[in-house]
Amino acid sequence: MIDLRSDTVTRPSQEMRAVMASAPVGDDVYGEDPTINALEERIASMFGVEAALFTPTGSLANQLAIRQLVKPGEELITETFSHIVRAELGAGAVFSGISTRTWFSPRGLLRAQDPLAISYPDAGPYQVSTTAIAIENTHNFGGGTVQPLAEIQKLREATSKVGIAMHLDGARLWNAHVATGISLKDYAKNFDTISICLSKGLGAPAGSLMLSTKDRVASARVWRKRYGSGMRQIGILGAAGNFALDHNIDRLSDDHNHAHSLALAAHSVSPIFVNPDHVDTNIVAIDLTGVKLSAAELSAQLKEAGILASAMGVNVLRLVTHLDISTEDISKVNEVLSELLQRALVTQ
Ligand SMILES: *Cc1c(COP(=O)(O)O)cnc(C)c1O
């Protein structure tokens, strides 16, 4: 099977497994795992922040960050299709007692005026006060959209004047960094808290980090334990993360080229399916609203040909490229996908 459902499906390579097997470890709840301590320091310095905390998932990294910024009864605002409000199962409400409001933006693309238009800092005793804004970069359900640095900076400038904090859901910030050449530090300096994932395009089996000031990370460490995620000899996972940082960042450009190739193939059948200029990174959203073929139907047809893809809603099929997908795989998908889209187009 050629699995394009997500970049989470990658399996650790033999080389990655070898460094995991030989990793020095200790009890991380005691702060004694040397591999994790080194990874947290390494990530903090790559992003130019004071401290970092290893977590099993990106959702937990997001949630630990959010609870540092937003008190119970206050609100976090974010884009309508962001992971924090669509894919974390209400965790902000359940664990932190916060409310959320959203703005919609096509492809999830950030325009600073959108959050500013709905934000309400210091709302007093009658309405909910906005205390944080979360930005997703790249935007997953938006189709791997890279957020423009100028808009992030504009938003940072406006929000810092009124005391609204900014959180970056950077599960795929690596992809934005490779696609634009903008440094991780230049992105990071606009945010109070950040989450990043090692388990998406970087190919580690598990692992994310929450980044912020020393104080916030110390507090997040307490909350991580309280949530039941204090882990012991996790240097085994940390070693996979270190290996991923050493070997799998620059190669993300291959994934981006593969995604672009998929988009060009679909576009050459008809421009109604996708605009290749909107494929910034490793995610391709095929728009089926113009044909009588649902995303679930197309996904079933692809599966018969040995290709897995996700139906995201009724009319959008998502294809995600990653390190276990070769250029030969992409050629095969291009062939099959073109044929199926062509058939959908002529059987209107
Ligand atoms: C995958 C992802 C996360 C974290 O997901 P986990 O499955 O909890 O590791 C967070 N944000 C975005 C945008 C993601 O794509």
GROMACS .gro file of C-alpha atoms and ligand atoms in nm:
model
  363
    1MET     CA    1   0.000   0.000   0.000
    2ILE     CA    2   0.111   0.356  -0.075
    3ASP     CA    3  -0.010   0.531   0.238
    4LEU     CA    4  -0.083   0.902   0.186
    5ARG     CA    5  -0.332   0.938   0.471
    6SER     CA    6  -0.089   1.128   0.693
    7ASP     CA    7   0.279   1.191   0.763
    8THR     CA    8   0.222   1.019   1.099
    9VAL     CA    9   0.226   0.674   0.933
   10THR     CA   10   0.604   0.658   0.884
   11ARG     CA   11   0.786   0.367   1.047
   12PRO     CA   12   1.122   0.415   1.218
   13SER     CA   13   1.412   0.313   0.993
   14GLN     CA   14   1.671   0.053   1.096
   15GLU     CA   15   1.921   0.336   1.162
   16MET     CA   16   1.671   0.516   1.386
   17ARG     CA   17   1.597   0.192   1.572
   18ALA     CA   18   1.969   0.134   1.625
   19VAL     CA   19   2.022   0.471   1.797
   20MET     CA   20   1.709   0.410   2.005
   21ALA     CA   21   1.842   0.073   2.119
   22SER     CA   22   2.174   0.218   2.235
   23ALA     CA   23   2.045   0.544   2.391
   24PRO     CA   24   2.168   0.633   2.741
   25VAL     CA   25   1.861   0.654   2.964
   26GLY     CA   26   1.754   0.741   3.320
   27ASP     CA   27   1.434   0.820   3.507
   28ASP     CA   28   1.290   1.132   3.344
   29VAL     CA   29   1.046   1.200   3.628
   30TYR     CA   30   1.359   1.248   3.842
   31GLY     CA   31   1.500   1.465   3.560
   32GLU     CA   32   1.772   1.203   3.509
   33ASP     CA   33   1.732   1.092   3.150
   34PRO     CA   34   2.044   1.230   2.979
   35THR     CA   35   1.908   1.179   2.627
   36ILE     CA   36   1.585   1.367   2.704
   37ASN     CA   37   1.768   1.645   2.889
   38ALA     CA   38   2.000   1.691   2.590
   39LEU     CA   39   1.708   1.685   2.344
   40GLU     CA   40   1.515   1.948   2.543
   41GLU     CA   41   1.823   2.173   2.551
   42ARG     CA   42   1.894   2.116   2.185
   43ILE     CA   43   1.539   2.206   2.081
   44ALA     CA   44   1.532   2.512   2.309
   45SER     CA   45   1.850   2.644   2.150
   46MET     CA   46   1.733   2.567   1.793
   47PHE     CA   47   1.425   2.782   1.858
   48GLY     CA   48   1.601   3.048   2.069
   49VAL     CA   49   1.375   2.990   2.370
   50GLU     CA   50   1.463   2.937   2.737
   51ALA     CA   51   1.330   2.585   2.784
   52ALA     CA   52   1.151   2.287   2.632
   53LEU     CA   53   0.955   1.992   2.769
   54PHE     CA   54   0.920   1.651   2.603
   55THR     CA   55   0.563   1.521   2.574
   56PRO     CA   56   0.421   1.202   2.425
   57THR     CA   57   0.190   1.392   2.187
   58GLY     CA   58   0.146   1.726   2.019
   59SER     CA   59  -0.201   1.756   2.167
   60LEU     CA   60  -0.052   1.744   2.516
   61ALA     CA   61   0.215   2.000   2.421
   62ASN     CA   62  -0.062   2.229   2.295
   63GLN     CA   63  -0.275   2.178   2.603
   64LEU     CA   64   0.012   2.232   2.848
   65ALA     CA   65   0.092   2.556   2.665
   66ILE     CA   66  -0.267   2.679   2.655
   67ARG     CA   67  -0.314   2.631   3.027
   68GLN     CA   68  -0.010   2.849   3.093
   69LEU     CA   69  -0.166   3.133   2.896
   70VAL     CA   70  -0.543   3.120   2.953
   71LYS     CA   71  -0.717   3.106   3.292
   72PRO     CA   72  -1.048   2.925   3.351
   73GLY     CA   73  -1.335   3.128   3.207
   74GLU     CA   74  -1.113   3.318   2.966
   75GLU     CA   75  -1.089   3.246   2.596
   76LEU     CA   76  -0.844   3.133   2.335
   77ILE     CA   77  -0.925   3.229   1.977
   78THR     CA   78  -0.806   3.040   1.674
   79GLU     CA   79  -0.892   2.956   1.313
   80THR     CA   80  -1.208   2.747   1.257
   81PHE     CA   81  -1.026   2.443   1.119
   82SER     CA   82  -0.726   2.446   1.349
   83HIS     CA   83  -0.619   2.125   1.521
   84ILE     CA   84  -0.668   2.277   1.868
   85VAL     CA   85  -1.043   2.317   1.814
   86ARG     CA   86  -1.109   2.040   1.561
   87ALA     CA   87  -0.892   1.749   1.668
   88GLU     CA   88  -0.817   1.771   2.041
   89LEU     CA   89  -1.161   1.657   2.151
   90GLY     CA   90  -1.247   1.965   2.356
   91ALA     CA   91  -0.937   1.928   2.574
   92GLY     CA   92  -0.908   2.303   2.641
   93ALA     CA   93  -1.259   2.308   2.789
   94VAL     CA   94  -1.224   1.975   2.969
   95PHE     CA   95  -0.882   2.026   3.128
   96SER     CA   96  -0.831   2.402   3.146
   97GLY     CA   97  -1.190   2.528   3.180
   98ILE     CA   98  -1.140   2.775   2.897
   99SER     CA   99  -1.369   2.874   2.613
  100THR     CA  100  -1.276   2.915   2.249
  101ARG     CA  101  -1.400   3.124   1.959
  102THR     CA  102  -1.288   3.097   1.601
  103TRP     CA  103  -1.244   3.300   1.286
  104PHE     CA  104  -1.261   3.140   0.942
  105SER     CA  105  -1.000   3.189   0.679
  106PRO     CA  106  -0.977   3.016   0.338
  107ARG     CA  107  -0.697   2.752   0.349
  108GLY     CA  108  -0.641   2.857   0.710
  109LEU     CA  109  -0.420   3.137   0.579
  110LEU     CA  110  -0.349   3.396   0.849
  111ARG     CA  111  -0.453   3.757   0.795
  112ALA     CA  112  -0.376   3.952   1.112
  113GLN     CA  113  -0.700   4.148   1.092
  114ASP     CA  114  -0.915   3.832   1.126
  115PRO     CA  115  -0.821   3.746   1.486
  116LEU     CA  116  -0.791   4.114   1.575
  117ALA     CA  117  -1.149   4.174   1.458
  118ILE     CA  118  -1.291   3.918   1.703
  119SER     CA  119  -1.049   3.956   1.995
  120TYR     CA  120  -1.176   4.125   2.310
  121PRO     CA  121  -0.904   4.176   2.572
  122ASP     CA  122  -1.001   4.285   2.924
  123ALA     CA  123  -1.371   4.248   2.852
  124GLY     CA  124  -1.470   4.324   3.212
  125PRO     CA  125  -1.753   4.153   3.402
  126TYR     CA  126  -2.001   4.100   3.115
  127GLN     CA  127  -1.816   3.928   2.834
  128VAL     CA  128  -1.537   3.676   2.791
  129SER     CA  129  -1.186   3.819   2.785
  130THR     CA  130  -0.956   3.702   2.507
  131THR     CA  131  -0.620   3.616   2.660
  132ALA     CA  132  -0.452   3.415   2.386
  133ILE     CA  133  -0.448   3.354   2.013
  134ALA     CA  134  -0.327   3.026   1.862
  135ILE     CA  135  -0.173   3.014   1.514
  136GLU     CA  136  -0.119   2.687   1.329
  137ASN     CA  137   0.188   2.678   1.102
  138THR     CA  138   0.171   2.493   0.874
  139HIS     CA  139  -0.207   2.470   0.875
  140ASN     CA  140  -0.301   2.103   0.855
  141PHE     CA  141  -0.667   2.099   0.751
  142GLY     CA  142  -0.606   2.413   0.545
  143GLY     CA  143  -0.382   2.199   0.320
  144GLY     CA  144  -0.031   2.248   0.463
  145THR     CA  145  -0.057   2.627   0.435
  146VAL     CA  146   0.249   2.828   0.538
  147GLN     CA  147   0.157   3.134   0.745
  148PRO     CA  148   0.314   3.459   0.620
  149LEU     CA  149   0.575   3.587   0.867
  150ALA     CA  150   0.468   3.949   0.801
  151GLU     CA  151   0.111   3.871   0.918
  152ILE     CA  152   0.243   3.689   1.227
  153GLN     CA  153   0.457   3.991   1.310
  154LYS     CA  154   0.170   4.233   1.253
  155LEU     CA  155  -0.047   4.027   1.487
  156ARG     CA  156   0.229   4.007   1.748
  157GLU     CA  157   0.275   4.382   1.744
  158ALA     CA  158  -0.096   4.451   1.786
  159THR     CA  159  -0.158   4.186   2.053
  160SER     CA  160   0.146   4.268   2.265
  161LYS     CA  161   0.004   4.620   2.312
  162VAL     CA  162  -0.316   4.483   2.465
  163GLY     CA  163  -0.169   4.191   2.659
  164ILE     CA  164  -0.298   3.903   2.446
  165ALA     CA  165  -0.053   3.611   2.439
  166MET     CA  166   0.033   3.410   2.128
  167HIS     CA  167   0.067   3.032   2.098
  168LEU     CA  168   0.215   2.857   1.795
  169ASP     CA  169   0.086   2.511   1.707
  170GLY     CA  170   0.402   2.422   1.517
  171ALA     CA  171   0.342   2.050   1.469
  172ARG     CA  172   0.471   2.105   1.114
  173LEU     CA  173   0.675   2.422   1.163
  174TRP     CA  174   0.967   2.221   1.017
  175ASN     CA  175   0.784   2.215   0.684
  176ALA     CA  176   0.725   2.593   0.693
  177HIS     CA  177   1.094   2.645   0.778
  178VAL     CA  178   1.215   2.427   0.489
  179ALA     CA  179   0.962   2.571   0.240
  180THR     CA  180   1.048   2.936   0.315
  181GLY     CA  181   1.405   2.929   0.448
  182ILE     CA  182   1.282   3.138   0.744
  183SER     CA  183   1.467   3.025   1.058
  184LEU     CA  184   1.293   2.848   1.344
  185LYS     CA  185   1.409   3.133   1.570
  186ASP     CA  186   1.251   3.399   1.348
  187TYR     CA  187   0.919   3.221   1.374
  188ALA     CA  188   0.959   3.144   1.745
  189LYS     CA  189   1.032   3.497   1.864
  190ASN     CA  190   0.674   3.602   1.791
  191PHE     CA  191   0.521   3.354   2.036
  192ASP     CA  192   0.492   3.303   2.412
  193THR     CA  193   0.448   2.926   2.386
  194ILE     CA  194   0.513   2.678   2.105
  195SER     CA  195   0.439   2.311   2.039
  196ILE     CA  196   0.635   2.107   1.786
  197CYS     CA  197   0.608   1.743   1.675
  198LEU     CA  198   0.884   1.493   1.602
  199SER     CA  199   0.631   1.233   1.492
  200LYS     CA  200   0.498   1.396   1.174
  201GLY     CA  201   0.727   1.467   0.880
  202LEU     CA  202   1.041   1.408   1.088
  203GLY     CA  203   0.951   1.042   1.120
  204ALA     CA  204   1.000   0.966   1.491
  205PRO     CA  205   0.758   0.706   1.632
  206ALA     CA  206   0.638   0.946   1.907
  207GLY     CA  207   0.735   1.270   2.073
  208SER     CA  208   0.653   1.638   2.079
  209LEU     CA  209   0.784   1.933   2.279
  210MET     CA  210   0.632   2.233   2.450
  211LEU     CA  211   0.858   2.542   2.436
  212SER     CA  212   0.849   2.859   2.642
  213THR     CA  213   1.015   3.046   2.928
  214LYS     CA  214   1.186   2.855   3.212
  215ASP     CA  215   0.898   2.938   3.448
  216ARG     CA  216   0.621   2.824   3.216
  217VAL     CA  217   0.806   2.506   3.127
  218ALA     CA  218   0.862   2.430   3.498
  219SER     CA  219   0.490   2.471   3.556
  220ALA     CA  220   0.407   2.261   3.249
  221ARG     CA  221   0.632   1.987   3.389
  222VAL     CA  222   0.413   1.972   3.699
  223TRP     CA  223   0.096   1.963   3.491
  224ARG     CA  224   0.240   1.694   3.262
  225LYS     CA  225   0.283   1.468   3.567
  226ARG     CA  226  -0.062   1.561   3.693
  227TYR     CA  227  -0.213   1.458   3.359
  228GLY     CA  228  -0.045   1.119   3.398
  229SER     CA  229   0.231   1.174   3.144
  230GLY     CA  230   0.540   1.168   3.364
  231MET     CA  231   0.745   0.902   3.186
  232ARG     CA  232   1.055   0.711   3.289
  233GLN     CA  233   1.332   0.584   3.055
  234ILE     CA  234   1.210   0.782   2.755
  235GLY     CA  235   1.558   0.849   2.622
  236ILE     CA  236   1.466   0.565   2.386
  237LEU     CA  237   1.212   0.802   2.227
  238GLY     CA  238   1.439   1.104   2.268
  239ALA     CA  239   1.710   0.926   2.067
  240ALA     CA  240   1.463   0.881   1.781
  241GLY     CA  241   1.393   1.255   1.802
  242ASN     CA  242   1.762   1.341   1.792
  243PHE     CA  243   1.810   1.114   1.493
  244ALA     CA  244   1.514   1.282   1.320
  245LEU     CA  245   1.664   1.628   1.380
  246ASP     CA  246   2.000   1.511   1.241
  247HIS     CA  247   1.867   1.346   0.926
  248ASN     CA  248   1.510   1.433   0.843
  249ILE     CA  249   1.470   1.812   0.833
  250ASP     CA  250   1.635   1.909   0.502
  251ARG     CA  251   1.481   1.614   0.320
  252LEU     CA  252   1.130   1.758   0.381
  253SER     CA  253   1.186   1.943   0.052
  254ASP     CA  254   1.151   1.600  -0.121
  255ASP     CA  255   0.806   1.565   0.037
  256HIS     CA  256   0.716   1.915  -0.081
  257ASN     CA  257   0.829   1.834  -0.437
  258HIS     CA  258   0.627   1.513  -0.429
  259ALA     CA  259   0.316   1.699  -0.311
  260HIS     CA  260   0.365   1.956  -0.586
  261SER     CA  261   0.389   1.677  -0.841
  262LEU     CA  262   0.059   1.527  -0.719
  263ALA     CA  263  -0.105   1.869  -0.744
  264LEU     CA  264   0.024   1.922  -1.098
  265ALA     CA  265  -0.111   1.583  -1.205
  266ALA     CA  266  -0.459   1.660  -1.067
  267HIS     CA  267  -0.449   2.013  -1.206
  268SER     CA  268  -0.359   1.891  -1.552
  269VAL     CA  269  -0.680   1.683  -1.559
  270SER     CA  270  -0.871   1.998  -1.463
  271PRO     CA  271  -0.789   2.315  -1.268
  272ILE     CA  272  -1.109   2.264  -1.065
  273PHE     CA  273  -0.937   1.996  -0.855
  274VAL     CA  274  -0.646   2.191  -0.708
  275ASN     CA  275  -0.437   2.501  -0.753
  276PRO     CA  276  -0.072   2.387  -0.740
  277ASP     CA  277   0.026   2.736  -0.618
  278HIS     CA  278  -0.172   2.661  -0.302
  279VAL     CA  279   0.034   2.353  -0.221
  280ASP     CA  280   0.296   2.512   0.001
  281THR     CA  281   0.433   2.199   0.170
  282ASN     CA  282   0.351   1.826   0.196
  283ILE     CA  283  -0.031   1.828   0.199
  284VAL     CA  284  -0.254   1.827  -0.109
  285ALA     CA  285  -0.627   1.890  -0.080
  286ILE     CA  286  -0.820   1.768  -0.385
  287ASP     CA  287  -1.146   1.962  -0.422
  288LEU     CA  288  -1.425   1.741  -0.559
  289THR     CA  289  -1.713   1.990  -0.536
  290GLY     CA  290  -1.716   2.022  -0.917
  291VAL     CA  291  -1.775   1.650  -0.987
  292LYS     CA  292  -2.025   1.385  -0.882
  293LEU     CA  293  -1.764   1.185  -0.692
  294SER     CA  294  -1.737   1.211  -0.315
  295ALA     CA  295  -1.408   1.203  -0.128
  296ALA     CA  296  -1.511   0.871   0.030
  297GLU     CA  297  -1.581   0.722  -0.315
  298LEU     CA  298  -1.251   0.843  -0.459
  299SER     CA  299  -1.070   0.715  -0.152
  300ALA     CA  300  -1.231   0.370  -0.202
  301GLN     CA  301  -1.130   0.367  -0.572
  302LEU     CA  302  -0.772   0.461  -0.482
  303LYS     CA  303  -0.764   0.187  -0.220
  304GLU     CA  304  -0.846  -0.074  -0.484
  305ALA     CA  305  -0.535   0.045  -0.668
  306GLY     CA  306  -0.322   0.014  -0.352
  307ILE     CA  307  -0.329   0.381  -0.249
  308LEU     CA  308  -0.457   0.514   0.083
  309ALA     CA  309  -0.585   0.874   0.120
  310SER     CA  310  -0.813   1.049   0.370
  311ALA     CA  311  -1.158   1.187   0.299
  312MET     CA  312  -1.172   1.520   0.485
  313GLY     CA  313  -1.540   1.594   0.478
  314VAL     CA  314  -1.765   1.511   0.181
  315ASN     CA  315  -1.577   1.683  -0.100
  316VAL     CA  316  -1.213   1.709   0.000
  317LEU     CA  317  -0.958   1.431  -0.038
  318ARG     CA  318  -0.631   1.482   0.150
  319LEU     CA  319  -0.299   1.339   0.030
  320VAL     CA  320   0.005   1.377   0.258
  321THR     CA  321   0.358   1.299   0.143
  322HIS     CA  322   0.628   1.179   0.383
  323LEU     CA  323   0.958   0.999   0.418
  324ASP     CA  324   0.826   0.652   0.340
  325ILE     CA  325   0.697   0.770   0.000
  326SER     CA  326   0.935   0.741  -0.295
  327THR     CA  327   0.939   0.923  -0.627
  328GLU     CA  328   0.827   0.595  -0.792
  329ASP     CA  329   0.528   0.583  -0.555
  330ILE     CA  330   0.437   0.936  -0.661
  331SER     CA  331   0.455   0.843  -1.032
  332LYS     CA  332   0.216   0.556  -0.971
  333VAL     CA  333  -0.025   0.775  -0.771
  334ASN     CA  334  -0.015   1.043  -1.042
  335GLU     CA  335  -0.113   0.786  -1.301
  336VAL     CA  336  -0.398   0.632  -1.101
  337LEU     CA  337  -0.528   0.963  -0.967
  338SER     CA  338  -0.530   1.126  -1.312
  339GLU     CA  339  -0.725   0.837  -1.453
  340LEU     CA  340  -0.986   0.841  -1.174
  341LEU     CA  341  -1.029   1.218  -1.186
  342GLN     CA  342  -1.057   1.206  -1.566
  343ARG     CA  343  -1.330   0.944  -1.535
  344ALA     CA  344  -1.515   1.155  -1.275
  345LEU     CA  345  -1.497   1.453  -1.506
  346VAL     CA  346  -1.641   1.280  -1.815
  347THR     CA  347  -1.919   1.092  -1.630
  348GLN     CA  348  -2.078   1.419  -1.519
  349LIG     C1  349  -0.070   1.620   1.457
  349LIG     C2  350  -0.096   1.756   1.502
  349LIG     C3  351  -0.092   1.791   1.639
  349LIG     C4  352  -0.063   1.692   1.749
  349LIG     O1  353  -0.120   1.570   1.730
  349LIG     P1  354  -0.092   1.442   1.824
  349LIG     O2  355  -0.155   1.336   1.744
  349LIG     O3  356  -0.157   1.470   1.953
  349LIG     O4  357   0.057   1.427   1.839
  349LIG     C5  358  -0.114   1.922   1.671
  349LIG     N1  359  -0.137   2.015   1.577
  349LIG     C6  360  -0.140   1.986   1.446
  349LIG     C7  361  -0.162   2.095   1.349
  349LIG     C8  362  -0.121   1.856   1.404
  349LIG     O5  363  -0.127   1.827   1.273
   0.00000   0.00000   0.00000
